[in-house]
CSV table of C-alpha atoms in Angstrom, one decimal:
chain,number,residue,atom,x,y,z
G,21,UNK,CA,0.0,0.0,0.0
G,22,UNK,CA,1.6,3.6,-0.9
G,23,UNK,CA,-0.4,7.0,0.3
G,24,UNK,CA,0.9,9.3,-2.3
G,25,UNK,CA,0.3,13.2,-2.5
G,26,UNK,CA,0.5,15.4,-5.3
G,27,UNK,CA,2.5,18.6,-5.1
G,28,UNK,CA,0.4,21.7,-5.5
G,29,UNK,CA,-2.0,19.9,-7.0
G,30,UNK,CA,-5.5,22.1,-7.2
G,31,UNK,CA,-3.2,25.3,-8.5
G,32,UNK,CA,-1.0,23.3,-11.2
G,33,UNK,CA,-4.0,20.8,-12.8
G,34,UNK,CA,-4.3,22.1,-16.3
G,35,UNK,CA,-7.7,22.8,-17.4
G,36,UNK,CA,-7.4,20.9,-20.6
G,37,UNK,CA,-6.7,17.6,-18.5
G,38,UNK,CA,-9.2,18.0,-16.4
G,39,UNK,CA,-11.5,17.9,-19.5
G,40,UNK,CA,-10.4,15.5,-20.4
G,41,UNK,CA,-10.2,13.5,-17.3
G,42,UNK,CA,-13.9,13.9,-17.0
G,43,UNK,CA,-14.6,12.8,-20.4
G,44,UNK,CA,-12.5,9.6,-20.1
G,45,UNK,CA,-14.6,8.5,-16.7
G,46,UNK,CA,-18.0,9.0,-19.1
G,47,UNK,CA,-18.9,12.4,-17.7
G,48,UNK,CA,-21.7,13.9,-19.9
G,49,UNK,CA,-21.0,16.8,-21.9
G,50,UNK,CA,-23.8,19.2,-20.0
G,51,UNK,CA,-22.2,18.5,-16.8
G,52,UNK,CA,-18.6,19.0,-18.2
G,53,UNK,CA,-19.8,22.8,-19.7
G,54,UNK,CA,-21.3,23.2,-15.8
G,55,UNK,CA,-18.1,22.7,-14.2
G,56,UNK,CA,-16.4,25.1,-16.7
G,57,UNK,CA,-18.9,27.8,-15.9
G,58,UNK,CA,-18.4,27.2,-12.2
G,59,UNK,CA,-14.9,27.0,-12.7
G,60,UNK,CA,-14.2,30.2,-14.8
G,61,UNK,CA,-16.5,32.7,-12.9
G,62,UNK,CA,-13.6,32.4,-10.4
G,63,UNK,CA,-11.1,34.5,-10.2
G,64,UNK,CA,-7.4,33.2,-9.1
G,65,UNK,CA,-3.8,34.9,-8.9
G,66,UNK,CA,-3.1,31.1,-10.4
G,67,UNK,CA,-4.4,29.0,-12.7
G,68,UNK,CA,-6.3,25.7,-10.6
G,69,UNK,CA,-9.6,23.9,-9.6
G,70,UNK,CA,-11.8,24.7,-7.5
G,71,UNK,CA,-11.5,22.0,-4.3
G,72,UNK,CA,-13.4,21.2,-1.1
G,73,UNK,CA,-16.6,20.2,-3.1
G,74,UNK,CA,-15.7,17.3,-5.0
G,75,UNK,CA,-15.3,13.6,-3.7
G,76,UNK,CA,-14.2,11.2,-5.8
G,77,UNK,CA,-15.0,7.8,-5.1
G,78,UNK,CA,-12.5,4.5,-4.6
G,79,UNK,CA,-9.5,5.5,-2.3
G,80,UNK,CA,-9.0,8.9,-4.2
G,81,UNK,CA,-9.5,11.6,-2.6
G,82,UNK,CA,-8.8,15.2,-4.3
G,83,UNK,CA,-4.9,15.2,-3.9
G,84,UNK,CA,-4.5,12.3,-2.0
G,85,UNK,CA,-4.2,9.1,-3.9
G,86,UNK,CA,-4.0,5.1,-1.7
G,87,UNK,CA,-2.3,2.5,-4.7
G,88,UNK,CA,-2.4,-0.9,-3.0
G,89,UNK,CA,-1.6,-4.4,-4.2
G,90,UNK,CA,-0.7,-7.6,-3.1
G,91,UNK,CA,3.0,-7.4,-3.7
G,92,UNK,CA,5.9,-4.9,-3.4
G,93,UNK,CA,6.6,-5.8,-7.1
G,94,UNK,CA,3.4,-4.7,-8.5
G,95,UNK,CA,3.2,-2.1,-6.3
G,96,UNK,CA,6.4,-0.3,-7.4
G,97,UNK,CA,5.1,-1.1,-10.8
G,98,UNK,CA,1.5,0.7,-10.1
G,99,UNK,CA,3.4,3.7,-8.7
G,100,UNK,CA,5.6,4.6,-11.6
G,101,UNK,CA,2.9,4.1,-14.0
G,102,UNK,CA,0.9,6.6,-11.7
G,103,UNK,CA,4.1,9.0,-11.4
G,104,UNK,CA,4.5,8.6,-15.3
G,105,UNK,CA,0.9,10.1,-15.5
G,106,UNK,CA,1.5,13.0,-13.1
G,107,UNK,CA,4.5,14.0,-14.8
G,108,UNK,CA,2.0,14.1,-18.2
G,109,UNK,CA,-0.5,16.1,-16.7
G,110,UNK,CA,2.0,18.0,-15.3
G,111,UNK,CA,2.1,17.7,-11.5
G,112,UNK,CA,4.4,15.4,-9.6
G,113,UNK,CA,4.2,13.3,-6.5
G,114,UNK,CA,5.3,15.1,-3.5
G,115,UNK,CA,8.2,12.6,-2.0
G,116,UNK,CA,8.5,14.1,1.4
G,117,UNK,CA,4.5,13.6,1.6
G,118,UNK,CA,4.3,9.9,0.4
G,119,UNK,CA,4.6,6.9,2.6
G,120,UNK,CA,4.3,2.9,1.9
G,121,UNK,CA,2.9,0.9,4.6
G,122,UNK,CA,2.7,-3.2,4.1
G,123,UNK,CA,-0.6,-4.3,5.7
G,124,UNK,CA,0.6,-8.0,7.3
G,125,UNK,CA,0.3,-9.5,10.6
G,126,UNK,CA,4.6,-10.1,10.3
G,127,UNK,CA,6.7,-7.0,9.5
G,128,UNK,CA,7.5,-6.6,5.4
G,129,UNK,CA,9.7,-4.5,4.2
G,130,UNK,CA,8.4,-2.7,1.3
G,131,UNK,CA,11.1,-0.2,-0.3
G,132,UNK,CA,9.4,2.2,-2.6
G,133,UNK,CA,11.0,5.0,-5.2
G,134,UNK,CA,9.7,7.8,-6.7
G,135,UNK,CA,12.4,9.8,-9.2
G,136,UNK,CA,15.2,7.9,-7.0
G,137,UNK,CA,14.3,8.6,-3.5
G,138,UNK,CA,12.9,5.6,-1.4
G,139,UNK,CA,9.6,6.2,0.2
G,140,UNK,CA,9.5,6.0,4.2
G,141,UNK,CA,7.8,2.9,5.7
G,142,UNK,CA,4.9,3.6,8.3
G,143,UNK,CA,3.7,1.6,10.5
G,144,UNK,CA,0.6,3.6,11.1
G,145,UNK,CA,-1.3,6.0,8.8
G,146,UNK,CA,-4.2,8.5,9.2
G,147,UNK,CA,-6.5,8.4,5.9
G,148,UNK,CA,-8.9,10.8,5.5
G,149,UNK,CA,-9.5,10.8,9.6
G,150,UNK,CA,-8.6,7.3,10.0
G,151,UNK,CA,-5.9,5.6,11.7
G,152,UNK,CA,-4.8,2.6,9.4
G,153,UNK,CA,-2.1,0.1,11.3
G,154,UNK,CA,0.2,-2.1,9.2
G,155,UNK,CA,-1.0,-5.0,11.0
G,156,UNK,CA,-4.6,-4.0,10.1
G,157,UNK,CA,-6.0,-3.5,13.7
G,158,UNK,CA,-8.5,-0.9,14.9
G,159,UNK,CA,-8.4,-1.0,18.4
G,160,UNK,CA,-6.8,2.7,18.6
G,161,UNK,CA,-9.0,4.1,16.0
G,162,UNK,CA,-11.8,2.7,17.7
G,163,UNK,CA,-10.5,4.2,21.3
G,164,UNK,CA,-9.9,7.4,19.3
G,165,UNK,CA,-13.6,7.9,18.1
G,166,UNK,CA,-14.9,6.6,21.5
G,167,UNK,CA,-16.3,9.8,23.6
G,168,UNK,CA,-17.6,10.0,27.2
G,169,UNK,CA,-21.2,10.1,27.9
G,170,UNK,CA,-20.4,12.7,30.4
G,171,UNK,CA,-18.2,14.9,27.6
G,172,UNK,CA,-21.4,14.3,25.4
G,173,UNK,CA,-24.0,16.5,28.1
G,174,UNK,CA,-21.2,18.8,29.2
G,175,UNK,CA,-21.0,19.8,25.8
G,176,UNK,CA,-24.9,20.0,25.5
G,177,UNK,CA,-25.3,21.6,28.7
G,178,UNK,CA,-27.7,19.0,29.4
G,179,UNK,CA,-27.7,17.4,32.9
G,180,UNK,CA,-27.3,13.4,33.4
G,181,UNK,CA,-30.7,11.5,34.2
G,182,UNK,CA,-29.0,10.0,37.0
G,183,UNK,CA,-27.8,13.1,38.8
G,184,UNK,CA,-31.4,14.5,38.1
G,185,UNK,CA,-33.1,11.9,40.0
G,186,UNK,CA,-30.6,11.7,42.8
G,187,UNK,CA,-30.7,15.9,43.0
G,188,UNK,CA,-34.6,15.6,43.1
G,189,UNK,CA,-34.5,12.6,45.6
G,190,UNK,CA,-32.1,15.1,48.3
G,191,UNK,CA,-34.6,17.9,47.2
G,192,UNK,CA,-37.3,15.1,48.5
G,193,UNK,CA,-35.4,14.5,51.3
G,194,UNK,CA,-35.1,18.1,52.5
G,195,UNK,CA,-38.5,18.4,52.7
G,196,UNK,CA,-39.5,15.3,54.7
G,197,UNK,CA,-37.4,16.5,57.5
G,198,UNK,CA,-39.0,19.9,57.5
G,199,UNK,CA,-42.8,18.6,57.2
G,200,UNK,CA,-44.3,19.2,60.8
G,201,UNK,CA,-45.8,16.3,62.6
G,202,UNK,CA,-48.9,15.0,62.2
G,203,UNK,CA,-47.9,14.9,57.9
G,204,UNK,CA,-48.2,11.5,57.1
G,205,UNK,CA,-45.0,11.5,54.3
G,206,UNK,CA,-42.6,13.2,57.1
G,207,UNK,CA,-44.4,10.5,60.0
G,208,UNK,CA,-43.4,7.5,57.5
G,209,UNK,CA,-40.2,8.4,56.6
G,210,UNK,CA,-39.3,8.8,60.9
G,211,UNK,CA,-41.3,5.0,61.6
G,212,UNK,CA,-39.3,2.3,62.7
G,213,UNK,CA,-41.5,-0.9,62.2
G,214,UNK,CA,-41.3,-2.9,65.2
G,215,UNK,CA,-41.7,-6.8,65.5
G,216,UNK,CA,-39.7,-9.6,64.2
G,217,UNK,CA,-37.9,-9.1,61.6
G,218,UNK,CA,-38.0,-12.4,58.9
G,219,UNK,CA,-34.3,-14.4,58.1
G,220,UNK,CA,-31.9,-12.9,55.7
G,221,UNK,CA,-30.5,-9.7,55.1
G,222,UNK,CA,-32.3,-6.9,56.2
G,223,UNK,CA,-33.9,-5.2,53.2
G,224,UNK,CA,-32.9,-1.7,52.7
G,225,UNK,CA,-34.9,1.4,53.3
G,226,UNK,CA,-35.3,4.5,51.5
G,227,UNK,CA,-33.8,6.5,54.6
G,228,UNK,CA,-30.6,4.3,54.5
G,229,UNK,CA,-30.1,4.5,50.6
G,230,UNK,CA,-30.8,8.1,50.3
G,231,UNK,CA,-28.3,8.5,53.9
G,232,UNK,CA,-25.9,7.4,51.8
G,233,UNK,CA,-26.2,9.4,48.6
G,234,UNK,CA,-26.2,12.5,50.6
G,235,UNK,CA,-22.9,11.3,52.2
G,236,UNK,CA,-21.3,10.4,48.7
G,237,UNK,CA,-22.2,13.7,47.3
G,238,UNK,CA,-22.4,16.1,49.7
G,239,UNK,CA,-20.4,14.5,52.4
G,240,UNK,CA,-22.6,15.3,55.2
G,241,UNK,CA,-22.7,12.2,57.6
G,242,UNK,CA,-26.1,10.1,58.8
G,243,UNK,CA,-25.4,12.1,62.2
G,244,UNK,CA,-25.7,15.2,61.1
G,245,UNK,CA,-28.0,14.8,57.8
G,246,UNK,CA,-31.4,15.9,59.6
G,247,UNK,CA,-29.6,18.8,61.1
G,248,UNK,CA,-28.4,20.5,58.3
G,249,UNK,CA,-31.5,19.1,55.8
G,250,UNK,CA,-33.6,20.9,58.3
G,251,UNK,CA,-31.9,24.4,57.2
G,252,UNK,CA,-34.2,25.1,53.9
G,253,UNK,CA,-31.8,27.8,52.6
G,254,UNK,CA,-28.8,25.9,53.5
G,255,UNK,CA,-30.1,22.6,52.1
G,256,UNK,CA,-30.8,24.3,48.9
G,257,UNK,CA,-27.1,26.2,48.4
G,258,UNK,CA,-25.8,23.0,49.0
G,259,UNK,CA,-27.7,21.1,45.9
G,260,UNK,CA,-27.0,24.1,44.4
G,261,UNK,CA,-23.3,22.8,44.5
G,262,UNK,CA,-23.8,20.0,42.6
G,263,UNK,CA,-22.7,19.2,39.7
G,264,UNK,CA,-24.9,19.7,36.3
């Protein structure tokens, strides 16, 4: 595999060629004249194309052109037919831009040349935004593209479902241990059941769970969790101190 790049491509194409070009790949004649008009309303201190708009398909990619085969042979072969038709159009492939990279499981050396001067072997090789290895893993690439769910809603501004529900639940909280007695929600959350309790593992109650949470995330210990829950103004600058 070579990764080849022409040098100064878009302002040394000539015109001609490029008709030409288009012609050859069965490009209608209407379309051709479109292009020309597009191209000549433009106004350049160098003659060029226009670029930034137009993807061509296979692994070519404006200047940047992949050759790959299945031996170092036939590769060298493929690149000097492709430097030979450069040099006709007249553009040239950029050396100190070009790499070879041998895609194998075992380490190949692949010597390339281009007008004399032997092409540096890569073992890695970003492509159009992807990272190609030599030995044709993706792992990397794939760690690469892979973004944190919490990056994602920072960069929204949009707060976590989890941290809304365990905000609200606090914000609950705050309010049982303010409702006066005689409110059935405040006199159920202070019960204790009494009697015997059945085998295993005590189950869990709300109190406990949400004890905790206010000691993970505010820091406030089971002690002192109805004292300062009790404070409506302080309670609320301190969920106010959370985290979005």
């Amino acid at each position: 595999m070579c990764f080849a790049d022409l040098e100064k491509a878009f302002d040394s194409v000539p015109r001609g060629v490029l008709w030409g070009v288009l012609q050859e790949y069965g490009v209608s004649g209407p379309l051709i004249q479109t292009v020309h008009s597009l191209i000549s309303r433009g106004s350049r201190g160098v003659e060029g194309v226009r670029f930034g708009d137009l993807g061509i398909g296979s692994l070519v990619f404006a200047d940047d052109v992949v050759l790959f085969v299945s031996s170092a042979r036939d590769l060298q072969l493929s690149l000097d037919r492709f430097a030979a038709a450069c040099e006709a159009a007249g553009v040239r492939i950029s050396t100190s831009k070009s790499e070879a990279m041998v895609l194998s499981q075992k380490k190949v050396e692949c010597l390339l040349q281009v007008r004399e001067e032997i092409l540096p072997q890569l073992e890695e090789f970003k492509y159009l935004g992807v990272l190609f290895r030599s030995e044709g893993r993706m792992k990397q690439e794939i760690d690469r593209d892979r973004v944190r769910s919490s990056a994602i809603w920072e960069e929204l501004g949009v707060e976590p479902l989890v941290l809304r529900v365990e905000r609200n639940q606090m914000r609950w909280l705050g309010h049982l241990v303010r409702m006066p007695p005689g409110r059935l929600p405040g006199e159920v959350f202070r019960a204790y059941l009494s009697g015997r309790r059945p085998p295993g593992r005590p189950r869990t109650r709300w109190r406990d769970f949400v004890s905790r949470l206010v000691w993970k995330c505010l820091g406030i210990s089971p002690d002192e969790l109805e004292k300062v829950a009790g404070e409506s103004k302080v309670w609320a600058s301190l969920l106010r101190l959370l985290p979005l």
